[in-house]
Coordinates of C-alpha atoms (C1' of nucleotides) in Angstrom, one line a residue:
Chain A
M26 CA -0.1 0.0 0.0
N27 CA 1.4 3.2 0.9
S28 CA 2.6 4.9 4.5
E29 CA 2.2 2.3 7.3
A30 CA 4.5 2.6 10.2
K31 CA 2.1 0.9 12.4
P32 CA 3.1 -2.6 14.0
K33 CA -0.1 -4.2 13.4
K34 CA -2.5 -3.7 10.3
P35 CA -5.9 -3.6 11.7
H36 CA -7.7 -4.7 8.5
H37 CA -7.3 -3.9 4.9
H38 CA -5.5 -0.7 4.3
G39 CA -3.7 -0.1 7.7
D40 CA -4.9 3.4 8.9
L41 CA -7.1 4.5 6.3
R42 CA -8.6 7.1 8.7
R43 CA -4.8 8.7 9.2
A44 CA -4.0 8.5 5.4
L45 CA -7.4 10.3 4.7
I46 CA -6.8 12.9 7.0
T47 CA -3.1 13.3 5.5
S48 CA -4.2 13.5 2.1
S49 CA -7.1 15.7 2.8
M50 CA -4.5 18.3 4.4
T51 CA -2.3 18.0 1.3
L52 CA -5.1 18.7 -0.9
L53 CA -6.4 21.5 1.1
A54 CA -2.8 23.0 1.0
K55 CA -2.3 22.8 -2.8
G56 CA -5.7 23.8 -3.9
G57 CA -7.9 25.5 -1.4
S58 CA -11.1 24.4 0.3
A59 CA -12.7 23.5 -3.0
A60 CA -10.1 20.7 -3.8
L61 CA -11.2 19.0 -0.6
T62 CA -13.4 16.2 -1.9
L63 CA -14.2 13.0 -0.6
R64 CA -13.4 11.3 -3.9
R65 CA -10.1 13.1 -4.1
A66 CA -9.0 12.5 -0.8
A67 CA -10.0 8.8 -1.2
A68 CA -8.0 8.5 -4.7
A69 CA -5.0 10.1 -2.9
A70 CA -5.1 7.4 -0.2
G71 CA -5.7 4.8 -3.1
V72 CA -9.0 3.4 -1.9
S73 CA -12.4 3.6 -3.5
H74 CA -14.7 6.6 -3.8
A75 CA -16.9 5.6 -0.9
A76 CA -14.2 4.2 1.5
P77 CA -14.1 7.5 3.5
T78 CA -17.8 7.2 4.4
H79 CA -17.1 4.3 6.9
H80 CA -14.6 6.7 8.9
F81 CA -16.2 9.8 8.6
G82 CA -19.9 9.3 7.8
N83 CA -19.9 12.3 5.1
L84 CA -17.9 15.2 3.9
D85 CA -18.5 17.3 6.9
G86 CA -17.3 14.5 9.0
L87 CA -14.1 14.6 7.0
R88 CA -14.0 18.3 7.4
S89 CA -14.4 18.1 11.2
A90 CA -11.4 15.4 11.5
V91 CA -9.3 17.8 9.4
A92 CA -10.2 20.6 11.5
T93 CA -9.3 18.8 14.6
E94 CA -6.0 18.1 13.1
G95 CA -5.8 21.6 12.2
F96 CA -6.3 22.7 15.8
L97 CA -3.7 20.6 17.3
L98 CA -1.0 22.0 14.8
F99 CA -2.5 25.4 15.7
C100 CA -2.3 25.1 19.2
D101 CA 1.3 23.5 19.0
A102 CA 2.2 26.5 16.9
M103 CA 1.0 28.9 19.5
E104 CA 2.7 27.1 22.4
R105 CA 5.9 26.7 20.7
H106 CA 6.3 30.5 20.3
V107 CA 5.0 31.3 23.5
Q108 CA 7.5 28.7 25.3
A109 CA 10.2 30.4 23.1
A110 CA 9.5 34.1 24.1
E111 CA 10.7 35.6 27.1
P112 CA 8.9 35.0 30.5
A113 CA 7.5 38.6 30.9
P114 CA 3.7 38.4 30.1
R115 CA 3.8 40.7 27.4
A116 CA 6.5 38.9 25.4
R117 CA 4.5 35.8 26.0
L118 CA 1.4 37.4 24.6
R119 CA 3.4 38.7 21.5
G120 CA 4.6 35.1 21.0
L121 CA 1.2 33.7 21.3
C122 CA 0.0 36.2 18.5
M123 CA 3.1 35.5 16.2
G124 CA 2.2 31.7 16.7
Y125 CA -1.3 32.4 15.7
L126 CA 0.0 34.3 12.6
E127 CA 2.4 31.8 11.5
F128 CA -0.1 29.4 11.5
A129 CA -2.4 31.5 9.5
L130 CA 0.0 32.2 7.0
S131 CA 1.2 28.8 6.7
H132 CA -2.1 26.9 6.6
P133 CA -4.9 29.6 5.3
S134 CA -7.1 27.1 3.9
L135 CA -7.0 24.8 7.1
L136 CA -7.5 27.9 9.3
D137 CA -10.6 28.9 7.4
L138 CA -12.0 25.5 7.6
M139 CA -11.4 25.5 11.6
F140 CA -13.3 28.6 11.6
R141 CA -16.0 28.3 9.0
E142 CA -19.4 29.4 10.4
E143 CA -20.7 25.9 9.5
R144 CA -18.4 24.0 11.8
S145 CA -20.2 22.5 14.7
F146 CA -18.4 21.6 17.6
D147 CA -21.3 19.9 19.3
K148 CA -21.3 17.0 16.8
D149 CA -17.6 16.1 17.4
A150 CA -16.1 15.4 20.8
A151 CA -12.4 15.4 19.1
L152 CA -13.0 18.6 17.8
L153 CA -14.4 20.3 20.6
A154 CA -11.6 19.1 22.8
A155 CA -8.7 20.3 20.2
S156 CA -10.2 23.5 19.9
T157 CA -10.6 23.9 23.8
E158 CA -7.2 23.2 24.0
A159 CA -6.5 26.0 21.7
Y160 CA -8.5 28.5 23.7
Q161 CA -7.1 27.5 26.9
A162 CA -3.4 28.3 25.4
L163 CA -4.8 31.8 24.7
A164 CA -6.4 32.1 28.2
R165 CA -3.3 31.1 30.1
T166 CA -1.1 33.8 28.2
A167 CA -4.0 36.1 28.7
A168 CA -4.4 35.5 32.5
P169 CA -1.7 37.9 33.5
F170 CA -3.9 40.8 32.1
V171 CA -7.1 39.6 33.9
S172 CA -8.3 41.8 36.6
A173 CA -11.6 42.7 38.4
A174 CA -12.0 45.5 36.0
H175 CA -11.0 43.6 33.2
P176 CA -12.7 40.0 33.5
A177 CA -11.0 36.9 31.9
R178 CA -13.7 36.3 29.5
V179 CA -13.6 39.9 28.2
T180 CA -9.8 40.0 28.0
E181 CA -9.5 36.7 26.2
A182 CA -12.2 37.9 23.8
Q183 CA -10.5 41.0 23.1
I184 CA -7.1 39.1 22.4
W185 CA -8.8 36.6 20.4
S186 CA -11.0 38.9 18.2
F187 CA -7.8 41.2 17.4
I188 CA -5.4 38.4 16.5
H189 CA -8.0 36.7 14.5
G190 CA -9.3 39.4 12.7
Y191 CA -5.6 40.2 11.8
A192 CA -4.7 36.5 10.7
V193 CA -7.9 36.3 8.7
L194 CA -7.5 39.6 6.9
R195 CA -3.9 39.1 6.3
T196 CA -4.7 35.5 4.7
S197 CA -7.1 37.1 2.5
R198 CA -4.6 39.8 1.6
R199 CA -7.0 42.6 2.5
F200 CA -4.0 44.5 3.7
G201 CA -2.3 46.3 0.9
Q202 CA 1.5 45.3 0.6
Q203 CA 2.6 42.4 2.8
A204 CA 6.0 40.8 2.9
E205 CA 5.8 37.3 3.7
D206 CA 7.7 38.3 6.9
P207 CA 5.2 37.9 9.9
S208 CA 7.5 40.3 11.8
G209 CA 7.5 43.1 9.4
D210 CA 4.0 44.8 9.6
A211 CA 3.0 42.7 12.6
A212 CA 4.9 44.1 15.1
A213 CA 3.4 47.4 14.7
I214 CA -0.3 46.2 14.4
L215 CA 0.1 44.0 17.5
S216 CA 1.1 47.0 19.4
L217 CA -2.4 47.6 20.4
L218 CA -2.1 45.0 22.8
D219 CA 0.5 47.1 24.5
R220 CA -2.3 48.9 25.8
L221 CA -3.9 46.1 27.9
E222 CA -3.1 46.8 31.5
L223 CA -1.4 43.8 33.8
A224 CA -3.2 42.7 36.7
P225 CA -1.7 44.2 39.8
S226 CA -0.9 40.5 41.1
S227 CA 1.4 40.3 38.2
Q228 CA 2.9 43.5 38.3
K229 CA 6.7 42.8 37.7
P230 CA 9.0 44.5 35.4
D231 CA 7.7 44.0 31.9
A232 CA 8.9 45.3 28.4
P233 CA 6.2 46.8 26.2
L234 CA 4.8 44.2 23.8
Chain B
M6 CA -23.0 44.2 -23.0
N7 CA -24.2 43.4 -19.6
S8 CA -25.5 45.7 -17.1
E9 CA -28.6 47.5 -17.3
A10 CA -30.1 49.8 -15.2
K11 CA -32.4 51.2 -17.8
P12 CA -36.0 52.3 -16.9
K13 CA -37.3 50.3 -19.9
K14 CA -37.2 46.5 -20.1
P15 CA -33.9 45.3 -22.1
H16 CA -35.0 42.1 -23.5
H17 CA -36.9 39.2 -22.2
H18 CA -36.9 39.1 -18.4
G19 CA -36.5 42.7 -17.3
D20 CA -33.7 42.9 -15.2
L21 CA -32.4 39.3 -14.7
R22 CA -29.0 40.8 -13.3
R23 CA -30.7 42.2 -10.5
A24 CA -33.6 39.5 -9.9
L25 CA -30.5 36.8 -9.8
I26 CA -28.7 38.9 -7.1
T27 CA -31.8 39.3 -5.2
S28 CA -32.7 35.8 -5.2
S29 CA -28.9 34.7 -4.4
M30 CA -29.0 36.9 -1.4
T31 CA -32.3 35.1 -0.1
L32 CA -30.8 31.5 -0.6
L33 CA -27.6 32.6 1.1
A34 CA -29.7 34.1 4.0
K35 CA -32.0 30.7 4.2
G36 CA -29.4 27.9 3.6
G37 CA -25.9 29.3 4.0
S38 CA -23.2 29.5 1.4
A39 CA -23.9 25.9 0.3
A40 CA -27.5 26.9 -0.7
L41 CA -26.3 29.4 -3.3
T42 CA -25.9 27.8 -6.5
L43 CA -26.4 29.0 -10.0
R44 CA -29.3 26.6 -10.8
R45 CA -31.3 27.5 -7.7
A46 CA -30.7 31.2 -8.3
A47 CA -31.9 30.6 -12.0
A48 CA -34.7 28.7 -10.8
A49 CA -35.8 31.3 -8.1
A50 CA -35.6 33.9 -10.7
G51 CA -38.0 31.9 -12.9
V52 CA -35.0 31.2 -15.7
S53 CA -33.2 28.3 -17.2
H54 CA -30.4 27.0 -15.6
A55 CA -28.0 28.5 -17.8
A56 CA -29.4 32.0 -17.8
P57 CA -27.1 33.3 -15.1
T58 CA -24.0 32.5 -17.3
H59 CA -24.6 35.3 -19.5
H60 CA -24.7 37.9 -16.8
F61 CA -22.1 36.6 -14.5
G62 CA -19.9 34.2 -16.3
N63 CA -19.5 31.5 -13.8
L64 CA -20.5 30.9 -10.2
D65 CA -17.6 33.0 -9.1
G66 CA -19.0 35.9 -11.0
L67 CA -22.1 35.4 -9.2
R68 CA -20.3 35.3 -5.8
S69 CA -18.6 38.5 -6.7
A70 CA -21.6 40.4 -7.5
V71 CA -23.5 39.3 -4.3
A72 CA -20.5 40.2 -2.4
T73 CA -20.3 43.7 -4.0
E74 CA -24.1 44.1 -3.1
G75 CA -23.2 42.9 0.5
F76 CA -20.4 45.4 0.7
L77 CA -22.8 48.3 -0.4
L78 CA -25.4 47.1 2.7
F79 CA -22.3 46.8 4.9
C80 CA -21.1 50.2 4.0
D81 CA -24.6 51.6 4.6
A82 CA -25.0 49.9 8.2
M83 CA -21.7 51.4 9.3
E84 CA -22.5 54.9 7.9
R85 CA -25.8 54.7 9.6
H86 CA -24.7 54.1 12.6
V87 CA -21.7 56.5 12.7
Q88 CA -24.2 59.1 11.4
A89 CA -26.7 58.2 14.5
A90 CA -24.0 58.4 17.0
E91 CA -22.4 61.5 19.1
P92 CA -20.3 63.5 17.2
A93 CA -17.2 62.7 19.3
P94 CA -14.4 60.5 17.7
R95 CA -14.9 57.6 20.0
A96 CA -18.6 57.5 19.9
R97 CA -18.4 57.6 16.2
L98 CA -15.9 54.8 16.5
R99 CA -18.2 52.9 18.8
G100 CA -21.0 53.5 16.2
L101 CA -18.9 52.1 13.4
C102 CA -18.2 49.1 15.1
M103 CA -21.9 48.6 16.3
G104 CA -22.8 48.9 12.5
Y105 CA -20.1 46.2 11.5
L106 CA -21.4 44.0 14.1
E107 CA -25.1 44.4 13.3
F108 CA -24.3 43.8 9.6
A109 CA -22.4 40.6 10.5
L110 CA -25.2 39.1 12.6
S111 CA -27.9 40.0 10.3
H112 CA -26.2 38.6 7.4
P113 CA -23.5 36.1 8.4
S114 CA -23.5 34.0 5.2
L115 CA -23.2 37.2 3.2
L116 CA -20.1 38.5 5.3
D117 CA -18.3 35.2 5.0
L118 CA -18.9 35.5 1.2
M119 CA -17.5 39.0 1.1
F120 CA -14.5 38.0 2.9
R121 CA -13.4 34.7 1.8
E122 CA -10.1 33.9 0.9
E123 CA -10.5 33.3 -2.6
R124 CA -12.5 36.3 -3.3
S125 CA -10.3 38.1 -5.8
F126 CA -11.0 42.0 -6.0
D127 CA -8.5 42.1 -8.9
K128 CA -11.2 40.7 -11.3
D129 CA -14.1 42.9 -10.5
A130 CA -14.0 46.7 -10.7
A131 CA -17.2 46.8 -8.7
L132 CA -16.3 44.7 -6.2
L133 CA -13.1 46.6 -5.8
A134 CA -15.1 50.0 -5.7
A135 CA -17.4 49.0 -3.2
S136 CA -15.0 47.3 -0.8
T137 CA -13.0 50.1 -1.0
E138 CA -16.0 52.6 0.0
A139 CA -16.3 50.4 3.1
Y140 CA -12.8 50.9 4.0
Q141 CA -13.0 54.4 3.3
A142 CA -15.9 54.7 5.9
L143 CA -13.5 52.9 8.4
A144 CA -10.5 55.0 7.5
R145 CA -12.6 58.2 7.9
T146 CA -13.8 57.0 11.5
A147 CA -10.5 56.2 12.6
A148 CA -8.8 59.3 11.3
P149 CA -8.9 61.4 14.6
F150 CA -6.8 58.4 16.2
V151 CA -4.1 58.6 13.5
S152 CA -0.9 60.5 14.4
A153 CA 2.7 60.5 13.7
A154 CA 3.4 57.9 16.5
H155 CA 0.3 55.9 15.2
P156 CA 0.1 55.9 11.3
A157 CA -3.0 55.6 9.5
R158 CA -2.4 52.2 7.9
V159 CA -1.5 50.9 11.5
T160 CA -4.4 52.4 13.3
E161 CA -6.7 51.4 10.4
A162 CA -5.5 47.7 10.5
Q163 CA -5.8 47.6 14.2
I164 CA -9.3 48.8 14.3
W165 CA -10.4 46.6 11.4
S166 CA -8.6 43.6 12.6
F167 CA -10.1 43.9 16.1
I168 CA -14.0 44.6 15.0
H169 CA -13.7 41.9 11.9
G170 CA -12.3 39.3 14.2
Y171 CA -14.9 40.0 16.9
A172 CA -18.0 39.9 14.3
V173 CA -16.4 36.6 12.6
L174 CA -16.1 34.7 16.0
R175 CA -19.5 36.0 17.2
T176 CA -21.2 35.0 13.9
S177 CA -19.5 31.6 14.2
R178 CA -20.7 31.2 17.9
R179 CA -17.2 30.7 19.1
F180 CA -17.7 32.8 22.4
G181 CA -20.0 31.0 24.8
Q182 CA -23.3 32.5 25.5
Q183 CA -24.1 35.2 23.6
A184 CA -27.7 37.0 23.5
E185 CA -28.8 37.9 20.1
D186 CA -28.3 41.5 21.5
P187 CA -25.3 43.1 20.2
S188 CA -25.3 45.6 22.8
G189 CA -24.7 43.2 25.6
D190 CA -21.2 41.8 25.6
A191 CA -20.2 43.8 22.9
A192 CA -19.8 47.3 24.8
A193 CA -17.5 45.5 27.1
I194 CA -15.2 43.7 24.7
L195 CA -15.0 47.0 22.2
S196 CA -13.6 49.0 25.3
L197 CA -10.4 47.9 24.1
L198 CA -10.6 50.4 21.6
D199 CA -10.9 53.0 24.6
R200 CA -7.1 52.5 24.7
L201 CA -6.6 54.2 21.1
E202 CA -5.1 57.5 21.7
L203 CA -6.7 60.7 20.2
A204 CA -4.4 62.8 17.8
P205 CA -3.1 65.9 19.3
S206 CA -5.2 67.8 16.6
S207 CA -8.4 66.4 17.4
Q208 CA -7.9 66.7 21.4
K209 CA -11.6 67.9 22.2
P210 CA -13.7 66.8 25.4
D211 CA -14.6 63.3 24.5
A212 CA -16.3 60.4 26.6
P213 CA -14.6 57.1 26.6
L214 CA -15.6 54.5 24.1
Chain C
dC12 C1' -39.0 45.5 -42.6
dA13 C1' -35.0 42.9 -42.3
dC14 C1' -31.2 41.7 -39.8
dG15 C1' -27.6 41.3 -36.2
dT16 C1' -27.0 40.2 -31.8
dA17 C1' -28.0 40.3 -26.9
dA18 C1' -30.9 37.3 -24.0
dC19 C1' -32.1 33.1 -22.9
dT20 C1' -33.2 27.9 -23.6
dT21 C1' -32.0 23.2 -24.4
dG22 C1' -29.1 19.5 -24.0
dA23 C1' -25.1 17.3 -22.8
dC24 C1' -21.2 15.7 -19.8
dA25 C1' -17.9 15.5 -16.1
dA26 C1' -17.4 15.8 -11.0
dT27 C1' -19.3 15.2 -6.7
dG28 C1' -22.1 13.7 -2.3
dT29 C1' -24.5 9.9 -0.8
dC30 C1' -26.8 5.4 -0.8
dA31 C1' -27.6 0.5 -1.0
dA32 C1' -25.7 -3.8 -2.0
dG33 C1' -22.3 -6.8 -2.4
dT34 C1' -17.4 -8.7 -1.0
dT35 C1' -13.4 -9.3 1.5
dC36 C1' -11.0 -10.8 5.4
dA37 C1' -9.2 -10.4 10.8
dG38 C1' -10.7 -12.4 14.8
dA39 C1' -13.6 -14.5 18.2
dT40 C1' -16.7 -18.5 19.0
dG41 C1' -17.8 -23.4 19.0
Chain D
dC10 C1' -9.4 -26.3 13.3
dA11 C1' -13.7 -24.9 10.9
dT12 C1' -17.4 -21.5 11.1
dC13 C1' -19.6 -17.4 11.6
dT14 C1' -19.7 -12.4 12.6
dG15 C1' -19.0 -7.9 11.4
dA16 C1' -16.1 -4.4 10.4
dA17 C1' -13.2 -2.4 6.4
dC18 C1' -13.7 -1.6 1.7
dT19 C1' -15.7 -1.9 -3.3
dT20 C1' -18.9 -1.4 -6.9
dG21 C1' -22.7 0.4 -8.9
dA22 C1' -26.2 3.7 -9.1
dC23 C1' -28.5 8.3 -8.6
dA24 C1' -29.3 13.3 -8.0
dT25 C1' -27.3 17.6 -7.8
dT26 C1' -23.9 20.8 -9.8
dG27 C1' -21.1 23.8 -12.9
dT28 C1' -19.9 24.5 -17.3
dC29 C1' -20.0 24.3 -22.4
dA30 C1' -22.0 24.3 -27.0
dA31 C1' -25.7 25.0 -29.9
dG32 C1' -29.9 26.4 -30.7
dT33 C1' -33.9 30.0 -30.4
dT34 C1' -36.4 34.2 -29.6
dA35 C1' -37.1 39.1 -29.9
dC36 C1' -35.0 43.8 -29.2
dG37 C1' -33.4 47.8 -31.7
dT38 C1' -31.4 49.5 -35.3
dG39 C1' -30.1 50.6 -40.0

DNA sequence: CACGTAACTTGACAATGTCAAGTTCAGATG
DNA sequence: CATCTGAACTTGACATTGTCAAGTTACGTG
């Protein structure tokens, strides 16, 4: 067949579910959301056109599975950047945003799939879990900016809205020129978050964002 | 030729282009982006399945025309709210954001169509014009917050990113509970924009956002 | 009034999602 | 070890859709 590294082959293919998700992400990356079809994913995995039904039910099930995989990568990108940043809250927040942006620029169609209006988290527990984990990464990094005057939900929504909007508009090329380098304009734009106040409890020496 | 805005009936239907855009917007509102198909729009307008081709070329042409119409409504919603607001810069900015949000909540699928990644403004002059006008509305309202330290492009991108992200995430129901009333949480979230500084030249008495 | 052509119709085809029915095979059961 | 059961896939079919080619209708103009 093709790419099996598992010790045991469950049935026919090996790990078709995994293979379909992988081929789907390739299709998505190469041809945008319109290129992700059940039949093409099946063909790329070397199985018949109806094989994906058994694993995902229908097209939206496949899309949800791909979105779940996307949230894992997304979460990883954010956490990597946060870890690599200086320990100061603002530096960590900037890192989170840069991770967000890096993911968006690297996987624009995947980001779109993950945040489409019709994507329903109620139907897919794994999707809900993965997206919740991503939200937690943001919430953790936002925590030092939470205070009585600025509740967690509000602060989180502010940060999320801002970086999400910027990421989406950039991937849609809605801003004029934009070098492929996220550190260019991004730093200036993201300076809006400099204006978030640190909570009194976490008042330590902290460089501006 | 193509576009007819004449008072007389040009040929067969009357104003098929207009009728197709109208039926498309109804389909979009009722069934989401998947419900907008060439054949259904044609059927709703009472013409044969291939009639839209003559006016829009292909499906993406129809989508662009609908998006153009969307930008006009969008622009109108923002400008109405800005006009209705107090004249102070922060009140006008809050109005703009509320108009943005109102449009997003009223026409979620249309907003999605307008800002999809694959939407290309280079191919459709009317679309480019309508979207530019919407951007100008934002830029005008953002102008009092522009200074040497905060250039126009940066300030505009900050405001746009923030309100766009909030609007998109709300229409995708990404925040927990949300009453259908935009004035509920919105005011607290949008208070981030309170932190924008007024330019020295427009320093007048101004209530907080 | 004739005629050119824009506006629309009819018919066809390939791609796709989905369903129903059949086939193959891993592992449990006796 | 033989059998059986059901999961994993295949095959075939059908409706929907976008798109193209060719034909038809009727507006407006010369």
